């Protein structure tokens, strides 16, 4: 089974509008972390935001927020006030567990959502 | 200067050739990773290393080998390149503590003819 599922291959949003990128995850580990990365057309992977499984509040970083619904196993990325420069591929990823002794620290990635922001 | 660097940035090679991709980091992280990205498939883990003496296979290690020469250096080798190894390769590092965010290098675009 896929650890991370991103069901939206592509999304379109008008500049200055908000957009939500969906991500669901699958794990039985009570300790995990969820990440979102941005990949512009130049190819680099840029870390955006992190949510820990024990965090009580949704993570926020500037215009990015993570809508964390633990019971639903979803970790959607919300981008407010979209800008043209937000056009990129966005990846959701999960890290299971903590510490040594297993495949700890490795990330499982979804297939990504291509976001296009239009004027 | 970038914290995680990869060389070369682009490489074209022929089937059967041996090729090495190099990764260096100045972040002082113990953990290093090699991923490959194929269109529509996200990133998949090839190998990872928690320290110089600890190297582990990821989900797609066949056809690849690695060397952790020092804490700061982690190299990926394709012993005999084949066309389906054409991909974008990323090196990443993490501290192994806290939220363990992985920080990625700029990637190496490899084309195997």
PDB file of C-alpha atoms in Angstrom:
ATOM      1  CA  UNK A   1       0.000   0.000   0.000  1.00  0.00           C
ATOM      2  CA  UNK A   2       1.129   3.520  -0.718  1.00  0.00           C
ATOM      3  CA  UNK A   3       2.438   5.338   2.326  1.00  0.00           C
ATOM      4  CA  UNK A   4       1.624   8.746   0.847  1.00  0.00           C
ATOM      5  CA  UNK A   5      -1.173   9.489  -1.590  1.00  0.00           C
ATOM      6  CA  UNK A   6      -1.573  12.714  -3.475  1.00  0.00           C
ATOM      7  CA  UNK A   7      -4.727  12.440  -5.563  1.00  0.00           C
ATOM      8  CA  UNK A   8      -4.406  15.692  -7.513  1.00  0.00           C
ATOM      9  CA  UNK A   9      -1.935  15.416 -10.401  1.00  0.00           C
ATOM     10  CA  UNK A  10      -2.565  19.062 -11.248  1.00  0.00           C
ATOM     11  CA  UNK A  11      -4.196  22.076  -9.670  1.00  0.00           C
ATOM     12  CA  UNK A  12      -4.885  25.556 -10.973  1.00  0.00           C
ATOM     13  CA  UNK A  13      -5.416  28.679  -8.909  1.00  0.00           C
ATOM     14  CA  UNK A  14      -5.707  32.330  -9.669  1.00  0.00           C
ATOM     15  CA  UNK A  15      -3.173  34.708  -8.238  1.00  0.00           C
ATOM     16  CA  UNK A  16      -4.036  35.970  -4.733  1.00  0.00           C
ATOM     17  CA  UNK A  17      -6.468  33.111  -4.114  1.00  0.00           C
ATOM     18  CA  UNK A  18      -5.924  30.303  -1.608  1.00  0.00           C
ATOM     19  CA  UNK A  19      -5.395  26.713  -2.688  1.00  0.00           C
ATOM     20  CA  UNK A  20      -5.385  23.383  -0.866  1.00  0.00           C
ATOM     21  CA  UNK A  21      -3.199  20.498  -1.963  1.00  0.00           C
ATOM     22  CA  UNK A  22      -4.343  17.130  -0.656  1.00  0.00           C
ATOM     23  CA  UNK A  23      -2.236  14.489   1.036  1.00  0.00           C
ATOM     24  CA  UNK A  24      -3.243  11.329   2.861  1.00  0.00           C
ATOM     25  CA  UNK A  25      -0.861   8.977   4.595  1.00  0.00           C
ATOM     26  CA  UNK A  26      -0.779   5.445   5.880  1.00  0.00           C
ATOM     27  CA  UNK A  27       1.146   4.359   8.947  1.00  0.00           C
ATOM     28  CA  UNK A  28       0.619   2.339  12.095  1.00  0.00           C
ATOM     29  CA  UNK A  29       3.525   4.032  13.874  1.00  0.00           C
ATOM     30  CA  UNK A  30       2.302   6.475  16.531  1.00  0.00           C
ATOM     31  CA  UNK A  31       5.362   8.667  16.009  1.00  0.00           C
ATOM     32  CA  UNK A  32       5.785  10.183  12.573  1.00  0.00           C
ATOM     33  CA  UNK A  33       6.455  13.436  10.794  1.00  0.00           C
ATOM     34  CA  UNK A  34       4.857  14.952   7.739  1.00  0.00           C
ATOM     35  CA  UNK A  35       6.650  17.255   5.335  1.00  0.00           C
ATOM     36  CA  UNK A  36       5.851  19.298   2.287  1.00  0.00           C
ATOM     37  CA  UNK A  37       8.442  20.150  -0.330  1.00  0.00           C
ATOM     38  CA  UNK A  38       8.264  22.433  -3.334  1.00  0.00           C
ATOM     39  CA  UNK A  39      10.043  21.626  -6.580  1.00  0.00           C
ATOM     40  CA  UNK A  40      10.139  24.499  -9.078  1.00  0.00           C
ATOM     41  CA  UNK A  41      10.947  23.897 -12.708  1.00  0.00           C
ATOM     42  CA  UNK A  42      14.639  24.357 -11.939  1.00  0.00           C
ATOM     43  CA  UNK A  43      14.489  21.042 -10.096  1.00  0.00           C
ATOM     44  CA  UNK A  44      15.659  21.701  -6.564  1.00  0.00           C
ATOM     45  CA  UNK A  45      13.674  20.391  -3.589  1.00  0.00           C
ATOM     46  CA  UNK A  46      12.720  23.135  -1.154  1.00  0.00           C
ATOM     47  CA  UNK A  47      11.461  22.291   2.338  1.00  0.00           C
ATOM     48  CA  UNK A  48       8.265  24.184   3.168  1.00  0.00           C
ATOM     49  CA  UNK A  49       6.655  22.935   6.343  1.00  0.00           C
ATOM     50  CA  UNK A  50       6.675  20.165   8.949  1.00  0.00           C
ATOM     51  CA  UNK A  51       4.014  18.614  11.185  1.00  0.00           C
ATOM     52  CA  UNK A  52       4.808  16.122  13.925  1.00  0.00           C
ATOM     53  CA  UNK A  53       2.283  13.464  14.853  1.00  0.00           C
ATOM     54  CA  UNK A  54       2.155  14.687  18.451  1.00  0.00           C
ATOM     55  CA  UNK A  55       1.859  18.349  17.595  1.00  0.00           C
ATOM     56  CA  UNK A  56      -1.389  19.740  18.938  1.00  0.00           C
ATOM     57  CA  UNK A  57      -1.607  22.670  16.572  1.00  0.00           C
ATOM     58  CA  UNK A  58      -1.467  22.858  12.815  1.00  0.00           C
ATOM     59  CA  UNK A  59       1.899  24.004  11.524  1.00  0.00           C
ATOM     60  CA  UNK A  60       2.202  27.359   9.811  1.00  0.00           C
ATOM     61  CA  UNK A  61       5.081  28.977   7.946  1.00  0.00           C
ATOM     62  CA  UNK A  62       4.247  32.321   6.411  1.00  0.00           C
ATOM     63  CA  UNK A  63       1.699  31.737   3.646  1.00  0.00           C
ATOM     64  CA  UNK A  64       1.881  27.968   4.123  1.00  0.00           C
ATOM     65  CA  UNK A  65      -0.198  26.069   6.617  1.00  0.00           C
ATOM     66  CA  UNK A  66      -0.747  22.397   7.129  1.00  0.00           C
ATOM     67  CA  UNK A  67      -4.267  21.208   7.800  1.00  0.00           C
ATOM     68  CA  UNK A  68      -3.517  18.147   9.938  1.00  0.00           C
ATOM     69  CA  UNK A  69      -6.443  15.789  10.551  1.00  0.00           C
ATOM     70  CA  UNK A  70      -4.974  12.869  12.427  1.00  0.00           C
ATOM     71  CA  UNK A  71      -8.076  10.687  12.539  1.00  0.00           C
ATOM     72  CA  UNK A  72      -8.478  11.024   8.796  1.00  0.00           C
ATOM     73  CA  UNK A  73      -4.740  10.600   8.229  1.00  0.00           C
ATOM     74  CA  UNK A  74      -4.622  13.683   6.090  1.00  0.00           C
ATOM     75  CA  UNK A  75      -2.064  16.485   5.940  1.00  0.00           C
ATOM     76  CA  UNK A  76      -3.220  18.977   3.370  1.00  0.00           C
ATOM     77  CA  UNK A  77      -1.089  21.977   2.428  1.00  0.00           C
ATOM     78  CA  UNK A  78      -2.867  25.304   2.260  1.00  0.00           C
ATOM     79  CA  UNK A  79      -1.209  28.143   0.374  1.00  0.00           C
ATOM     80  CA  UNK A  80      -2.826  31.491   1.017  1.00  0.00           C
ATOM     81  CA  UNK A  81      -2.630  34.465  -1.328  1.00  0.00           C
ATOM     82  CA  UNK A  82      -1.066  32.493  -4.191  1.00  0.00           C
ATOM     83  CA  UNK A  83       1.709  34.107  -6.166  1.00  0.00           C
ATOM     84  CA  UNK A  84       2.968  33.376  -9.662  1.00  0.00           C
ATOM     85  CA  UNK A  85       6.173  32.079  -8.108  1.00  0.00           C
ATOM     86  CA  UNK A  86       4.210  29.367  -6.325  1.00  0.00           C
ATOM     87  CA  UNK A  87       3.828  27.519  -9.618  1.00  0.00           C
ATOM     88  CA  UNK A  88       5.740  24.296  -9.025  1.00  0.00           C
ATOM     89  CA  UNK A  89       5.435  20.627  -8.181  1.00  0.00           C
ATOM     90  CA  UNK A  90       4.560  19.986  -4.544  1.00  0.00           C
ATOM     91  CA  UNK A  91       5.426  16.786  -2.725  1.00  0.00           C
ATOM     92  CA  UNK A  92       4.055  15.451   0.517  1.00  0.00           C
ATOM     93  CA  UNK A  93       6.365  13.140   2.467  1.00  0.00           C
ATOM     94  CA  UNK A  94       6.315  11.151   5.685  1.00  0.00           C
ATOM     95  CA  UNK A  95       8.966   9.989   8.120  1.00  0.00           C
ATOM     96  CA  UNK A  96       8.063   7.104  10.438  1.00  0.00           C
ATOM     97  CA  UNK A  97       9.469   6.614  13.902  1.00  0.00           C
ATOM     98  CA  UNK A  98      12.415   8.269  15.533  1.00  0.00           C
ATOM     99  CA  UNK A  99      15.927   7.282  16.504  1.00  0.00           C
ATOM    100  CA  UNK A 100      18.038   4.351  15.308  1.00  0.00           C
ATOM    101  CA  UNK A 101      17.199   0.746  14.570  1.00  0.00           C
ATOM    102  CA  UNK A 102      14.959   0.739  11.537  1.00  0.00           C
ATOM    103  CA  UNK A 103      14.402   2.672   8.364  1.00  0.00           C
ATOM    104  CA  UNK A 104      14.216   5.682  10.575  1.00  0.00           C
ATOM    105  CA  UNK A 105      14.713   9.081   9.084  1.00  0.00           C
ATOM    106  CA  UNK A 106      13.927   7.996   5.540  1.00  0.00           C
ATOM    107  CA  UNK A 107      11.114   9.796   3.781  1.00  0.00           C
ATOM    108  CA  UNK A 108       8.265   8.274   1.821  1.00  0.00           C
ATOM    109  CA  UNK A 109       7.136  10.594  -0.946  1.00  0.00           C
ATOM    110  CA  UNK A 110       3.873  10.993  -2.781  1.00  0.00           C
ATOM    111  CA  UNK A 111       3.806  11.400  -6.546  1.00  0.00           C
ATOM    112  CA  UNK A 112       3.327  15.124  -6.349  1.00  0.00           C
ATOM    113  CA  UNK A 113       0.823  17.782  -7.418  1.00  0.00           C
ATOM    114  CA  UNK A 114       1.677  20.251 -10.155  1.00  0.00           C
ATOM    115  CA  UNK A 115       0.347  23.657  -9.121  1.00  0.00           C
ATOM    116  CA  UNK A 116      -0.150  26.357 -11.726  1.00  0.00           C
ATOM    117  CA  UNK A 117      -0.906  29.901 -10.614  1.00  0.00           C
ATOM    118  CA  UNK A 118      -2.421  32.110 -13.289  1.00  0.00           C
ATOM    119  CA  UNK A 119      -2.706  35.913 -13.305  1.00  0.00           C
TER     120      UNK A 119
ATOM    121  CA  UNK B   1      27.678  28.534  -0.606  1.00  0.00           C
ATOM    122  CA  UNK B   2      25.147  25.737  -0.768  1.00  0.00           C
ATOM    123  CA  UNK B   3      24.978  23.426   2.238  1.00  0.00           C
ATOM    124  CA  UNK B   4      24.518  20.298   0.120  1.00  0.00           C
ATOM    125  CA  UNK B   5      26.327  20.088  -3.197  1.00  0.00           C
ATOM    126  CA  UNK B   6      26.210  17.476  -5.914  1.00  0.00           C
ATOM    127  CA  UNK B   7      28.593  16.860  -8.772  1.00  0.00           C
ATOM    128  CA  UNK B   8      28.154  16.639 -11.648  1.00  0.00           C
ATOM    129  CA  UNK B   9      24.929  18.567 -12.164  1.00  0.00           C
ATOM    130  CA  UNK B  10      24.335  16.983 -15.531  1.00  0.00           C
ATOM    131  CA  UNK B  11      25.815  13.865 -17.081  1.00  0.00           C
ATOM    132  CA  UNK B  12      25.346  11.929 -20.266  1.00  0.00           C
ATOM    133  CA  UNK B  13      26.825   8.461 -20.415  1.00  0.00           C
ATOM    134  CA  UNK B  14      26.544   5.294 -22.442  1.00  0.00           C
ATOM    135  CA  UNK B  15      25.124   1.928 -21.524  1.00  0.00           C
ATOM    136  CA  UNK B  16      27.642  -0.203 -19.647  1.00  0.00           C
ATOM    137  CA  UNK B  17      29.776   2.669 -18.382  1.00  0.00           C
ATOM    138  CA  UNK B  18      30.592   3.102 -14.717  1.00  0.00           C
ATOM    139  CA  UNK B  19      29.606   6.430 -13.298  1.00  0.00           C
ATOM    140  CA  UNK B  20      29.909   8.069  -9.897  1.00  0.00           C
ATOM    141  CA  UNK B  21      27.758  10.827  -8.504  1.00  0.00           C
ATOM    142  CA  UNK B  22      29.172  12.735  -5.581  1.00  0.00           C
ATOM    143  CA  UNK B  23      27.547  14.532  -2.685  1.00  0.00           C
ATOM    144  CA  UNK B  24      29.135  16.799  -0.114  1.00  0.00           C
ATOM    145  CA  UNK B  25      27.554  18.653   2.779  1.00  0.00           C
ATOM    146  CA  UNK B  26      28.620  21.347   5.196  1.00  0.00           C
ATOM    147  CA  UNK B  27      25.618  21.023   7.501  1.00  0.00           C
ATOM    148  CA  UNK B  28      27.402  18.687   9.884  1.00  0.00           C
ATOM    149  CA  UNK B  29      24.631  16.108   9.565  1.00  0.00           C
ATOM    150  CA  UNK B  30      25.243  12.449  10.260  1.00  0.00           C
ATOM    151  CA  UNK B  31      22.523  11.088   8.015  1.00  0.00           C
ATOM    152  CA  UNK B  32      22.760  11.101   4.234  1.00  0.00           C
ATOM    153  CA  UNK B  33      20.469   9.726   1.560  1.00  0.00           C
ATOM    154  CA  UNK B  34      20.340   9.080  -2.165  1.00  0.00           C
ATOM    155  CA  UNK B  35      17.028   9.300  -4.015  1.00  0.00           C
ATOM    156  CA  UNK B  36      16.046   9.098  -7.632  1.00  0.00           C
ATOM    157  CA  UNK B  37      13.139  10.908  -9.196  1.00  0.00           C
ATOM    158  CA  UNK B  38      11.287   9.692 -12.248  1.00  0.00           C
ATOM    159  CA  UNK B  39       8.421  11.621 -13.824  1.00  0.00           C
ATOM    160  CA  UNK B  40       5.134  10.844 -12.119  1.00  0.00           C
ATOM    161  CA  UNK B  41       6.708   8.647  -9.447  1.00  0.00           C
ATOM    162  CA  UNK B  42       7.940  11.051  -6.814  1.00  0.00           C
ATOM    163  CA  UNK B  43      11.243  10.309  -5.107  1.00  0.00           C
ATOM    164  CA  UNK B  44      12.378   6.812  -4.256  1.00  0.00           C
ATOM    165  CA  UNK B  45      15.124   5.902  -1.826  1.00  0.00           C
ATOM    166  CA  UNK B  46      18.220   4.162  -3.197  1.00  0.00           C
ATOM    167  CA  UNK B  47      20.579   4.049  -0.201  1.00  0.00           C
ATOM    168  CA  UNK B  48      20.938   5.761   3.126  1.00  0.00           C
ATOM    169  CA  UNK B  49      23.656   6.106   5.725  1.00  0.00           C
ATOM    170  CA  UNK B  50      23.317   7.043   9.379  1.00  0.00           C
ATOM    171  CA  UNK B  51      27.052   7.457   9.848  1.00  0.00           C
ATOM    172  CA  UNK B  52      30.313   6.497   8.159  1.00  0.00           C
ATOM    173  CA  UNK B  53      30.036   2.851   9.240  1.00  0.00           C
ATOM    174  CA  UNK B  54      26.302   2.451   8.715  1.00  0.00           C
ATOM    175  CA  UNK B  55      25.000   2.031   5.167  1.00  0.00           C
ATOM    176  CA  UNK B  56      21.628   0.609   4.281  1.00  0.00           C
ATOM    177  CA  UNK B  57      19.751  -0.314   1.132  1.00  0.00           C
ATOM    178  CA  UNK B  58      16.635   1.555   0.225  1.00  0.00           C
ATOM    179  CA  UNK B  59      13.737   0.361  -1.886  1.00  0.00           C
ATOM    180  CA  UNK B  60      15.526   0.455  -5.260  1.00  0.00           C
ATOM    181  CA  UNK B  61      19.191  -0.346  -4.592  1.00  0.00           C
ATOM    182  CA  UNK B  62      19.707  -2.893  -7.390  1.00  0.00           C
ATOM    183  CA  UNK B  63      22.290  -1.646  -9.880  1.00  0.00           C
ATOM    184  CA  UNK B  64      23.685   0.929  -7.460  1.00  0.00           C
ATOM    185  CA  UNK B  65      26.381   1.037  -4.813  1.00  0.00           C
ATOM    186  CA  UNK B  66      27.465   3.738  -2.383  1.00  0.00           C
ATOM    187  CA  UNK B  67      30.458   4.849  -0.408  1.00  0.00           C
ATOM    188  CA  UNK B  68      30.488   7.043   2.685  1.00  0.00           C
ATOM    189  CA  UNK B  69      34.010   8.373   2.590  1.00  0.00           C
ATOM    190  CA  UNK B  70      33.549  10.772   5.477  1.00  0.00           C
ATOM    191  CA  UNK B  71      30.747  12.327   7.458  1.00  0.00           C
ATOM    192  CA  UNK B  72      30.441  14.997   4.815  1.00  0.00           C
ATOM    193  CA  UNK B  73      30.712  12.854   1.672  1.00  0.00           C
ATOM    194  CA  UNK B  74      28.415  10.215   0.239  1.00  0.00           C
ATOM    195  CA  UNK B  75      28.921   8.895  -3.292  1.00  0.00           C
ATOM    196  CA  UNK B  76      26.576   6.905  -5.483  1.00  0.00           C
ATOM    197  CA  UNK B  77      27.930   4.604  -8.187  1.00  0.00           C
ATOM    198  CA  UNK B  78      26.275   2.964 -11.134  1.00  0.00           C
ATOM    199  CA  UNK B  79      28.572   0.053 -11.884  1.00  0.00           C
ATOM    200  CA  UNK B  80      27.212  -0.575 -15.361  1.00  0.00           C
ATOM    201  CA  UNK B  81      24.730   2.081 -16.382  1.00  0.00           C
ATOM    202  CA  UNK B  82      21.553   1.138 -18.230  1.00  0.00           C
ATOM    203  CA  UNK B  83      18.981   3.393 -19.942  1.00  0.00           C
ATOM    204  CA  UNK B  84      16.296   2.920 -17.279  1.00  0.00           C
ATOM    205  CA  UNK B  85      18.651   4.551 -14.792  1.00  0.00           C
ATOM    206  CA  UNK B  86      18.066   7.802 -16.613  1.00  0.00           C
ATOM    207  CA  UNK B  87      16.610  10.014 -13.890  1.00  0.00           C
ATOM    208  CA  UNK B  88      17.133  12.974 -11.614  1.00  0.00           C
ATOM    209  CA  UNK B  89      19.234  11.980  -8.608  1.00  0.00           C
ATOM    210  CA  UNK B  90      19.117  13.755  -5.286  1.00  0.00           C
ATOM    211  CA  UNK B  91      21.345  13.607  -2.275  1.00  0.00           C
ATOM    212  CA  UNK B  92      19.833  14.669   1.050  1.00  0.00           C
ATOM    213  CA  UNK B  93      21.000  15.067   4.627  1.00  0.00           C
ATOM    214  CA  UNK B  94      19.337  15.190   8.021  1.00  0.00           C
ATOM    215  CA  UNK B  95      20.518  15.775  11.541  1.00  0.00           C
ATOM    216  CA  UNK B  96      19.032  12.649  13.090  1.00  0.00           C
ATOM    217  CA  UNK B  97      17.526  14.701  15.876  1.00  0.00           C
ATOM    218  CA  UNK B  98      14.441  16.870  16.224  1.00  0.00           C
ATOM    219  CA  UNK B  99      12.081  16.830  13.328  1.00  0.00           C
ATOM    220  CA  UNK B 100      14.802  15.411  11.084  1.00  0.00           C
ATOM    221  CA  UNK B 101      13.995  17.579   8.120  1.00  0.00           C
ATOM    222  CA  UNK B 102      15.905  16.420   5.073  1.00  0.00           C
ATOM    223  CA  UNK B 103      17.758  19.039   3.098  1.00  0.00           C
ATOM    224  CA  UNK B 104      18.350  18.294  -0.530  1.00  0.00           C
ATOM    225  CA  UNK B 105      21.153  18.991  -2.932  1.00  0.00           C
ATOM    226  CA  UNK B 106      20.396  20.578  -6.304  1.00  0.00           C
ATOM    227  CA  UNK B 107      20.163  17.228  -8.072  1.00  0.00           C
ATOM    228  CA  UNK B 108      22.066  15.499 -10.869  1.00  0.00           C
ATOM    229  CA  UNK B 109      20.350  14.906 -14.185  1.00  0.00           C
ATOM    230  CA  UNK B 110      21.649  11.655 -15.631  1.00  0.00           C
ATOM    231  CA  UNK B 111      20.976  10.454 -19.156  1.00  0.00           C
ATOM    232  CA  UNK B 112      22.059   6.941 -20.088  1.00  0.00           C
ATOM    233  CA  UNK B 113      22.106   6.326 -23.819  1.00  0.00           C
TER     234      UNK B 113
END
